[in-house]
Amino acid sequence: PWIVLLRGGPNVQPRIPQYYFPTRDGNIVRQLRGKKIKSVPALMDDFGAAFQFFYEFGENWHALGRMPFLLDEWLVAQRYVAWIDHAEQVLTEETDAAQLRWLMLTLGEAGDWWSKPVVGNGRFDRPAGTFVSVLRLPENCIDSFIAD
């Protein structure tokens, strides 16, 4: 799966993403703060900062959707991990529920893209890799998050 819902609470320890995805194994883990990304502009800012997007990043859904395809231009890894703490708070200031669906679609497309090798494209060739998104949610929010 490219999107993982991780139950929070006292039974999920430790809370450090590198525990699950050690950097020594070729992982690049970027933490995003659900408490801080309650609007689309805030989400774009946090993704841009966490993944070190270049200055001209357009801060819109189309631009965010293209960035995972280019990650290995500046962040070389075998596995990319977008770890979102307090995911139940992501985009809660947005009145249009489609915004959360756009995020899930974008994360899913990133996972799909990285699961396939790129061949016959010169310097952009690469083996299949992984882009996984981990959404850490309180146990009592998982069902409502899935329903939305």
CSV table of N, CA and C in Angstrom, one decimal:
chain,number,residue,atom,x,y,z
A,1,PRO,N,0.8,-1.2,0.0
A,1,PRO,CA,0.0,0.0,0.0
A,1,PRO,C,0.9,1.3,0.0
A,2,TRP,N,0.4,2.3,-0.7
A,2,TRP,CA,1.2,3.5,-0.8
A,2,TRP,C,0.7,4.5,0.3
A,3,ILE,N,-0.5,4.3,0.8
A,3,ILE,CA,-1.0,5.2,1.9
A,3,ILE,C,-1.3,4.3,3.0
A,4,VAL,N,-0.7,4.6,4.2
A,4,VAL,CA,-0.9,3.7,5.4
A,4,VAL,C,-1.5,4.6,6.4
A,5,LEU,N,-2.6,4.1,7.0
A,5,LEU,CA,-3.2,4.8,8.2
A,5,LEU,C,-2.7,4.1,9.4
A,6,LEU,N,-1.9,4.9,10.2
A,6,LEU,CA,-1.3,4.4,11.4
A,6,LEU,C,-2.1,4.9,12.7
A,7,ARG,N,-2.5,3.9,13.4
A,7,ARG,CA,-3.3,4.3,14.7
A,7,ARG,C,-2.3,4.9,15.7
A,8,GLY,N,-2.8,6.0,16.2
A,8,GLY,CA,-2.0,6.7,17.2
A,8,GLY,C,-2.4,6.2,18.6
A,9,GLY,N,-2.0,6.9,19.6
A,9,GLY,CA,-2.4,6.5,20.9
A,9,GLY,C,-1.3,5.8,21.6
A,10,PRO,N,-1.5,5.3,22.8
A,10,PRO,CA,-0.5,4.8,23.7
A,10,PRO,C,0.1,3.4,23.2
A,11,ASN,N,-0.6,2.7,22.3
A,11,ASN,CA,-0.1,1.4,21.8
A,11,ASN,C,0.8,1.5,20.7
A,12,VAL,N,1.0,2.7,20.1
A,12,VAL,CA,1.9,2.9,19.0
A,12,VAL,C,3.1,3.6,19.4
A,13,GLN,N,4.2,2.9,19.7
A,13,GLN,CA,5.5,3.4,20.1
A,13,GLN,C,6.6,2.8,19.3
A,14,PRO,N,7.7,3.5,19.1
A,14,PRO,CA,7.8,4.9,19.3
A,14,PRO,C,7.1,5.7,18.2
A,15,ARG,N,7.1,7.0,18.4
A,15,ARG,CA,6.4,7.9,17.5
A,15,ARG,C,7.4,8.5,16.5
A,16,ILE,N,8.6,8.0,16.5
A,16,ILE,CA,9.7,8.5,15.6
A,16,ILE,C,9.6,7.8,14.3
A,17,PRO,N,9.4,8.5,13.2
A,17,PRO,CA,9.2,7.8,11.9
A,17,PRO,C,10.5,7.0,11.5
A,18,GLN,N,11.7,7.5,11.9
A,18,GLN,CA,12.9,6.8,11.5
A,18,GLN,C,13.0,5.4,12.2
A,19,TYR,N,12.2,5.2,13.2
A,19,TYR,CA,12.1,3.8,13.8
A,19,TYR,C,11.6,2.8,12.8
A,20,TYR,N,10.6,3.2,12.1
A,20,TYR,CA,9.9,2.4,11.1
A,20,TYR,C,10.7,2.4,9.7
A,21,PHE,N,11.3,3.5,9.4
A,21,PHE,CA,12.0,3.7,8.1
A,21,PHE,C,13.4,4.2,8.4
A,22,PRO,N,14.4,3.4,8.8
A,22,PRO,CA,15.7,3.9,9.2
A,22,PRO,C,16.4,4.5,7.9
A,23,THR,N,17.1,5.6,8.1
A,23,THR,CA,17.8,6.2,7.0
A,23,THR,C,18.9,5.3,6.5
A,24,ARG,N,19.5,4.5,7.3
A,24,ARG,CA,20.6,3.6,6.8
A,24,ARG,C,20.1,2.6,5.8
A,25,ASP,N,18.8,2.4,5.7
A,25,ASP,CA,18.3,1.5,4.7
A,25,ASP,C,17.9,2.2,3.4
A,26,GLY,N,18.4,3.5,3.2
A,26,GLY,CA,18.1,4.2,1.9
A,26,GLY,C,16.8,4.9,2.0
A,27,ASN,N,16.2,5.2,3.1
A,27,ASN,CA,15.0,5.9,3.3
A,27,ASN,C,15.2,7.4,3.5
A,28,ILE,N,14.3,8.2,2.9
A,28,ILE,CA,14.3,9.6,3.2
A,28,ILE,C,12.9,9.8,3.8
A,29,VAL,N,12.8,10.2,5.0
A,29,VAL,CA,11.6,10.4,5.7
A,29,VAL,C,11.4,11.9,5.9
A,30,ARG,N,10.2,12.4,5.5
A,30,ARG,CA,9.9,13.8,5.7
A,30,ARG,C,8.6,13.9,6.6
A,31,GLN,N,8.7,14.6,7.7
A,31,GLN,CA,7.6,14.8,8.6
A,31,GLN,C,6.8,16.0,8.2
A,32,LEU,N,5.5,15.8,8.2
A,32,LEU,CA,4.6,16.9,7.9
A,32,LEU,C,3.7,17.0,9.2
A,33,ARG,N,3.3,18.2,9.5
A,33,ARG,CA,2.6,18.5,10.7
A,33,ARG,C,1.1,18.8,10.5
A,34,GLY,N,0.3,17.8,10.7
A,34,GLY,CA,-1.2,17.9,10.5
A,34,GLY,C,-1.8,19.1,11.2
A,35,LYS,N,-1.2,19.4,12.3
A,35,LYS,CA,-1.7,20.6,13.1
A,35,LYS,C,-1.5,21.9,12.4
A,36,LYS,N,-0.5,21.9,11.5
A,36,LYS,CA,-0.1,23.1,10.8
A,36,LYS,C,-0.6,23.2,9.4
A,37,ILE,N,-1.1,22.1,8.8
A,37,ILE,CA,-1.6,22.1,7.4
A,37,ILE,C,-3.1,21.9,7.3
A,38,LYS,N,-3.8,22.9,7.9
A,38,LYS,CA,-5.2,22.9,8.0
A,38,LYS,C,-5.8,23.5,6.7
A,39,SER,N,-5.0,24.2,5.9
A,39,SER,CA,-5.5,24.8,4.7
A,39,SER,C,-4.6,24.4,3.5
A,40,VAL,N,-5.1,24.6,2.3
A,40,VAL,CA,-4.3,24.3,1.1
A,40,VAL,C,-3.0,25.0,1.1
A,41,PRO,N,-3.0,26.4,1.3
A,41,PRO,CA,-1.7,27.1,1.3
A,41,PRO,C,-0.7,26.6,2.3
A,42,ALA,N,-1.2,26.3,3.5
A,42,ALA,CA,-0.4,25.8,4.6
A,42,ALA,C,0.2,24.4,4.2
A,43,LEU,N,-0.6,23.6,3.6
A,43,LEU,CA,-0.2,22.2,3.1
A,43,LEU,C,0.9,22.4,2.1
A,44,MET,N,0.7,23.3,1.1
A,44,MET,CA,1.7,23.5,0.1
A,44,MET,C,3.0,24.0,0.7
A,45,ASP,N,2.9,24.9,1.7
A,45,ASP,CA,4.2,25.4,2.4
A,45,ASP,C,4.9,24.2,3.1
A,46,ASP,N,4.1,23.4,3.8
A,46,ASP,CA,4.8,22.4,4.6
A,46,ASP,C,5.4,21.3,3.7
A,47,PHE,N,4.7,20.9,2.6
A,47,PHE,CA,5.2,19.9,1.7
A,47,PHE,C,6.5,20.5,1.0
A,48,GLY,N,6.4,21.8,0.6
A,48,GLY,CA,7.6,22.4,0.0
A,48,GLY,C,8.8,22.4,0.9
A,49,ALA,N,8.6,22.8,2.2
A,49,ALA,CA,9.7,22.8,3.1
A,49,ALA,C,10.2,21.4,3.4
A,50,ALA,N,9.3,20.5,3.7
A,50,ALA,CA,9.7,19.2,4.1
A,50,ALA,C,10.5,18.5,3.0
A,51,PHE,N,10.1,18.6,1.8
A,51,PHE,CA,10.7,17.9,0.7
A,51,PHE,C,11.7,18.8,-0.1
A,52,GLN,N,11.9,20.0,0.4
A,52,GLN,CA,12.9,20.9,-0.2
A,52,GLN,C,12.6,21.2,-1.6
A,53,PHE,N,11.3,21.5,-1.9
A,53,PHE,CA,11.0,21.8,-3.3
A,53,PHE,C,11.7,23.1,-3.7
A,54,PHE,N,12.0,23.2,-5.0
A,54,PHE,CA,12.7,24.4,-5.5
A,54,PHE,C,11.9,25.6,-5.4
A,55,TYR,N,12.5,26.8,-5.5
A,55,TYR,CA,11.9,28.1,-5.2
A,55,TYR,C,10.7,28.3,-6.1
A,56,GLU,N,10.7,27.8,-7.4
A,56,GLU,CA,9.6,28.1,-8.3
A,56,GLU,C,8.4,27.1,-8.1
A,57,PHE,N,8.4,26.3,-7.1
A,57,PHE,CA,7.3,25.4,-6.8
A,57,PHE,C,6.0,26.3,-6.8
A,58,GLY,N,5.0,25.8,-7.6
A,58,GLY,CA,3.8,26.6,-7.9
A,58,GLY,C,2.8,26.6,-6.8
A,59,GLU,N,2.9,25.8,-5.7
A,59,GLU,CA,2.0,25.8,-4.6
A,59,GLU,C,0.6,25.6,-5.0
A,60,ASN,N,0.3,24.7,-5.9
A,60,ASN,CA,-1.1,24.3,-6.2
A,60,ASN,C,-1.1,22.8,-6.5
A,61,TRP,N,-2.3,22.2,-6.6
A,61,TRP,CA,-2.4,20.8,-6.7
A,61,TRP,C,-1.6,20.2,-7.9
A,62,HIS,N,-1.7,20.9,-9.0
A,62,HIS,CA,-0.9,20.4,-10.2
A,62,HIS,C,0.6,20.3,-9.9
A,63,ALA,N,1.1,21.4,-9.3
A,63,ALA,CA,2.5,21.5,-9.0
A,63,ALA,C,2.9,20.4,-8.0
A,64,LEU,N,2.1,20.3,-7.0
A,64,LEU,CA,2.4,19.3,-5.9
A,64,LEU,C,2.3,17.9,-6.5
A,65,GLY,N,1.4,17.6,-7.5
A,65,GLY,CA,1.3,16.3,-8.1
A,65,GLY,C,2.5,16.0,-9.0
A,66,ARG,N,3.2,17.0,-9.5
A,66,ARG,CA,4.4,16.8,-10.3
A,66,ARG,C,5.7,16.6,-9.5
A,67,MET,N,5.7,17.2,-8.3
A,67,MET,CA,7.0,17.2,-7.6
A,67,MET,C,7.5,15.8,-7.2
A,68,PRO,N,6.6,14.8,-6.8
A,68,PRO,CA,7.2,13.5,-6.4
A,68,PRO,C,7.9,12.8,-7.6
A,69,PHE,N,7.4,13.1,-8.8
A,69,PHE,CA,8.1,12.5,-10.0
A,69,PHE,C,9.5,13.0,-10.1
A,70,LEU,N,9.8,14.1,-9.6
A,70,LEU,CA,11.2,14.7,-9.8
A,70,LEU,C,12.1,14.6,-8.5
A,71,LEU,N,11.6,14.0,-7.5
A,71,LEU,CA,12.3,14.0,-6.2
A,71,LEU,C,13.8,13.5,-6.3
A,72,ASP,N,14.0,12.6,-7.2
A,72,ASP,CA,15.4,12.0,-7.2
A,72,ASP,C,16.4,13.0,-7.9
A,73,GLU,N,15.9,14.1,-8.4
A,73,GLU,CA,16.7,15.2,-8.9
A,73,GLU,C,17.6,15.8,-7.8
A,74,TRP,N,17.0,15.9,-6.6
A,74,TRP,CA,17.7,16.6,-5.5
A,74,TRP,C,17.7,15.7,-4.2
A,75,LEU,N,16.9,14.7,-4.1
A,75,LEU,CA,16.8,13.8,-2.9
A,75,LEU,C,16.9,12.4,-3.4
A,76,VAL,N,18.1,11.8,-3.4
A,76,VAL,CA,18.2,10.5,-3.9
A,76,VAL,C,18.0,9.5,-2.8
A,77,ALA,N,17.0,8.6,-3.0
A,77,ALA,CA,16.7,7.6,-2.0
A,77,ALA,C,16.1,6.3,-2.7
A,78,GLN,N,16.1,5.3,-1.9
A,78,GLN,CA,15.4,4.1,-2.4
A,78,GLN,C,13.9,4.1,-2.0
A,79,ARG,N,13.6,4.8,-0.9
A,79,ARG,CA,12.2,4.9,-0.5
A,79,ARG,C,12.0,6.3,0.1
A,80,TYR,N,10.9,7.0,-0.3
A,80,TYR,CA,10.5,8.3,0.2
A,80,TYR,C,9.3,8.1,1.1
A,81,VAL,N,9.3,8.7,2.2
A,81,VAL,CA,8.2,8.6,3.2
A,81,VAL,C,7.7,9.9,3.5
A,82,ALA,N,6.4,10.2,3.3
A,82,ALA,CA,5.7,11.4,3.8
A,82,ALA,C,5.0,11.0,5.0
A,83,TRP,N,5.5,11.4,6.2
A,83,TRP,CA,4.9,11.0,7.5
A,83,TRP,C,4.1,12.2,8.0
A,84,ILE,N,2.8,12.0,8.1
A,84,ILE,CA,1.9,13.1,8.5
A,84,ILE,C,1.3,12.8,9.9
A,85,ASP,N,1.8,13.5,10.9
A,85,ASP,CA,1.3,13.4,12.2
A,85,ASP,C,0.0,14.2,12.3
A,86,HIS,N,-0.9,13.8,13.2
A,86,HIS,CA,-2.1,14.5,13.5
A,86,HIS,C,-2.9,14.6,12.1
A,87,ALA,N,-2.9,13.6,11.3
A,87,ALA,CA,-3.5,13.6,10.0
A,87,ALA,C,-5.0,14.0,10.1
A,88,GLU,N,-5.7,13.7,11.2
A,88,GLU,CA,-7.1,14.1,11.3
A,88,GLU,C,-7.3,15.6,11.2
A,89,GLN,N,-6.3,16.4,11.4
A,89,GLN,CA,-6.4,17.8,11.3
A,89,GLN,C,-6.0,18.4,9.9
A,90,VAL,N,-5.6,17.6,9.0
A,90,VAL,CA,-5.2,18.0,7.7
A,90,VAL,C,-6.4,18.6,6.9
A,91,LEU,N,-6.2,19.8,6.5
A,91,LEU,CA,-7.2,20.5,5.6
A,91,LEU,C,-8.6,20.7,6.3
A,92,THR,N,-8.6,20.7,7.6
A,92,THR,CA,-9.9,20.9,8.3
A,92,THR,C,-10.4,22.3,8.2
A,93,GLU,N,-9.6,23.3,7.8
A,93,GLU,CA,-10.1,24.7,7.6
A,93,GLU,C,-10.7,24.8,6.2
A,94,GLU,N,-10.6,23.8,5.3
A,94,GLU,CA,-11.1,23.9,4.0
A,94,GLU,C,-12.6,23.5,4.0
A,95,THR,N,-13.5,24.2,3.4
A,95,THR,CA,-14.9,23.9,3.3
A,95,THR,C,-15.2,22.9,2.2
A,96,ASP,N,-14.3,22.7,1.3
A,96,ASP,CA,-14.5,21.8,0.2
A,96,ASP,C,-13.8,20.5,0.5
A,97,ALA,N,-14.6,19.4,0.7
A,97,ALA,CA,-14.1,18.1,1.0
A,97,ALA,C,-13.2,17.6,-0.1
A,98,ALA,N,-13.4,18.1,-1.3
A,98,ALA,CA,-12.6,17.6,-2.5
A,98,ALA,C,-11.1,17.9,-2.2
A,99,GLN,N,-10.8,18.9,-1.4
A,99,GLN,CA,-9.3,19.2,-1.2
A,99,GLN,C,-8.6,18.0,-0.5
A,100,LEU,N,-9.3,17.3,0.4
A,100,LEU,CA,-8.7,16.1,1.0
A,100,LEU,C,-8.6,15.0,0.0
A,101,ARG,N,-9.6,14.9,-0.8
A,101,ARG,CA,-9.5,13.8,-1.9
A,101,ARG,C,-8.4,14.1,-2.8
A,102,TRP,N,-8.1,15.4,-3.2
A,102,TRP,CA,-7.0,15.7,-4.0
A,102,TRP,C,-5.7,15.3,-3.4
A,103,LEU,N,-5.6,15.5,-2.1
A,103,LEU,CA,-4.3,15.1,-1.4
A,103,LEU,C,-4.2,13.6,-1.5
A,104,MET,N,-5.2,12.9,-1.2
A,104,MET,CA,-5.1,11.4,-1.2
A,104,MET,C,-4.8,10.9,-2.6
A,105,LEU,N,-5.4,11.5,-3.6
A,105,LEU,CA,-5.1,11.2,-5.0
A,105,LEU,C,-3.6,11.5,-5.4
A,106,THR,N,-3.2,12.6,-4.9
A,106,THR,CA,-1.8,13.0,-5.2
A,106,THR,C,-0.8,12.1,-4.5
A,107,LEU,N,-1.0,11.7,-3.3
A,107,LEU,CA,-0.2,10.8,-2.6
A,107,LEU,C,-0.2,9.4,-3.2
A,108,GLY,N,-1.4,8.9,-3.6
A,108,GLY,CA,-1.5,7.7,-4.3
A,108,GLY,C,-0.8,7.6,-5.6
A,109,GLU,N,-0.9,8.7,-6.4
A,109,GLU,CA,-0.2,8.8,-7.7
A,109,GLU,C,1.3,8.7,-7.5
A,110,ALA,N,1.8,9.4,-6.5
A,110,ALA,CA,3.2,9.4,-6.2
A,110,ALA,C,3.7,7.9,-5.9
A,111,GLY,N,2.9,7.2,-5.1
A,111,GLY,CA,3.2,5.8,-4.8
A,111,GLY,C,3.2,5.0,-6.1
A,112,ASP,N,2.2,5.2,-6.9
A,112,ASP,CA,2.1,4.4,-8.1
A,112,ASP,C,3.3,4.7,-9.1
A,113,TRP,N,3.7,6.0,-9.2
A,113,TRP,CA,4.8,6.4,-10.1
A,113,TRP,C,6.1,5.7,-9.6
A,114,TRP,N,6.4,5.8,-8.3
A,114,TRP,CA,7.6,5.3,-7.8
A,114,TRP,C,7.7,3.7,-7.8
A,115,SER,N,6.5,3.1,-7.9
A,115,SER,CA,6.5,1.6,-7.9
A,115,SER,C,7.0,1.0,-9.2
A,116,LYS,N,7.1,1.8,-10.2
A,116,LYS,CA,7.5,1.4,-11.6
A,116,LYS,C,8.9,1.9,-12.0
A,117,PRO,N,9.7,1.2,-12.7
A,117,PRO,CA,11.0,1.7,-13.1
A,117,PRO,C,10.8,2.7,-14.3
A,118,VAL,N,11.7,3.6,-14.5
A,118,VAL,CA,11.8,4.4,-15.6
A,118,VAL,C,12.9,3.9,-16.5
A,119,VAL,N,12.6,3.6,-17.7
A,119,VAL,CA,13.6,3.0,-18.6
A,119,VAL,C,13.5,3.8,-20.0
A,120,GLY,N,14.6,3.9,-20.7
A,120,GLY,CA,14.7,4.5,-22.0
A,120,GLY,C,14.5,6.0,-21.9
A,121,ASN,N,14.9,6.6,-20.8
A,121,ASN,CA,14.7,8.0,-20.7
A,121,ASN,C,16.0,8.7,-20.3
A,122,GLY,N,17.1,8.1,-20.7
A,122,GLY,CA,18.4,8.7,-20.5
A,122,GLY,C,18.8,8.8,-19.1
A,123,ARG,N,19.2,10.0,-18.7
A,123,ARG,CA,19.7,10.3,-17.4
A,123,ARG,C,18.6,10.1,-16.3
A,124,PHE,N,17.3,10.1,-16.7
A,124,PHE,CA,16.2,10.0,-15.8
A,124,PHE,C,15.8,8.5,-15.5
A,125,ASP,N,16.5,7.6,-16.2
A,125,ASP,CA,16.2,6.2,-15.9
A,125,ASP,C,16.5,5.9,-14.4
A,126,ARG,N,15.7,5.0,-13.8
A,126,ARG,CA,15.8,4.6,-12.5
A,126,ARG,C,15.1,3.3,-12.2
A,127,PRO,N,15.5,2.5,-11.2
A,127,PRO,CA,14.8,1.3,-10.9
A,127,PRO,C,13.5,1.7,-10.2
A,128,ALA,N,12.6,0.7,-10.0
A,128,ALA,CA,11.4,0.9,-9.2
A,128,ALA,C,11.8,1.3,-7.8
A,129,GLY,N,11.1,2.1,-7.2
A,129,GLY,CA,11.4,2.6,-5.8
A,129,GLY,C,10.0,2.6,-5.0
A,130,THR,N,10.0,3.4,-4.0
A,130,THR,CA,8.9,3.4,-3.1
A,130,THR,C,8.6,4.9,-2.7
A,131,PHE,N,7.4,5.3,-2.8
A,131,PHE,CA,6.9,6.5,-2.1
A,131,PHE,C,5.7,6.1,-1.3
A,132,VAL,N,5.9,6.2,0.0
A,132,VAL,CA,4.8,5.8,0.9
A,132,VAL,C,4.4,7.0,1.8
A,133,SER,N,3.1,7.1,2.0
A,133,SER,CA,2.6,8.1,2.9
A,133,SER,C,2.0,7.5,4.1
A,134,VAL,N,2.4,7.9,5.3
A,134,VAL,CA,1.9,7.4,6.5
A,134,VAL,C,1.2,8.5,7.2
A,135,LEU,N,-0.1,8.2,7.4
A,135,LEU,CA,-1.0,9.2,8.1
A,135,LEU,C,-1.3,8.7,9.5
A,136,ARG,N,-0.7,9.4,10.5
A,136,ARG,CA,-0.9,9.0,11.9
A,136,ARG,C,-2.1,9.6,12.4
A,137,LEU,N,-3.1,8.8,12.8
A,137,LEU,CA,-4.4,9.2,13.3
A,137,LEU,C,-4.7,8.7,14.7
A,138,PRO,N,-5.4,9.5,15.5
A,138,PRO,CA,-5.9,8.9,16.8
A,138,PRO,C,-6.8,7.7,16.4
A,139,GLU,N,-6.8,6.7,17.3
A,139,GLU,CA,-7.6,5.5,17.0
A,139,GLU,C,-9.1,5.8,16.8
A,140,ASN,N,-9.6,6.8,17.5
A,140,ASN,CA,-11.1,7.1,17.4
A,140,ASN,C,-11.4,7.9,16.1
A,141,CYS,N,-10.4,8.3,15.3
A,141,CYS,CA,-10.6,9.1,14.1
A,141,CYS,C,-10.5,8.3,12.8
A,142,ILE,N,-10.0,7.0,12.8
A,142,ILE,CA,-9.8,6.3,11.6
A,142,ILE,C,-11.0,6.1,10.8
A,143,ASP,N,-12.1,5.7,11.4
A,143,ASP,CA,-13.3,5.4,10.6
A,143,ASP,C,-13.9,6.7,9.9
A,144,SER,N,-13.9,7.8,10.7
A,144,SER,CA,-14.4,9.0,10.1
A,144,SER,C,-13.5,9.6,9.0
A,145,PHE,N,-12.1,9.4,9.2
A,145,PHE,CA,-11.2,9.8,8.1
A,145,PHE,C,-11.4,9.0,6.8
A,146,ILE,N,-11.6,7.7,6.9
A,146,ILE,CA,-11.8,6.9,5.8
A,146,ILE,C,-13.1,7.3,5.1
A,147,ALA,N,-14.2,7.6,5.9
A,147,ALA,CA,-15.5,8.0,5.3
A,147,ALA,C,-15.4,9.3,4.5
A,148,ASP,N,-14.6,10.2,5.0
A,148,ASP,CA,-14.5,11.5,4.3
A,148,ASP,C,-13.8,11.3,3.0
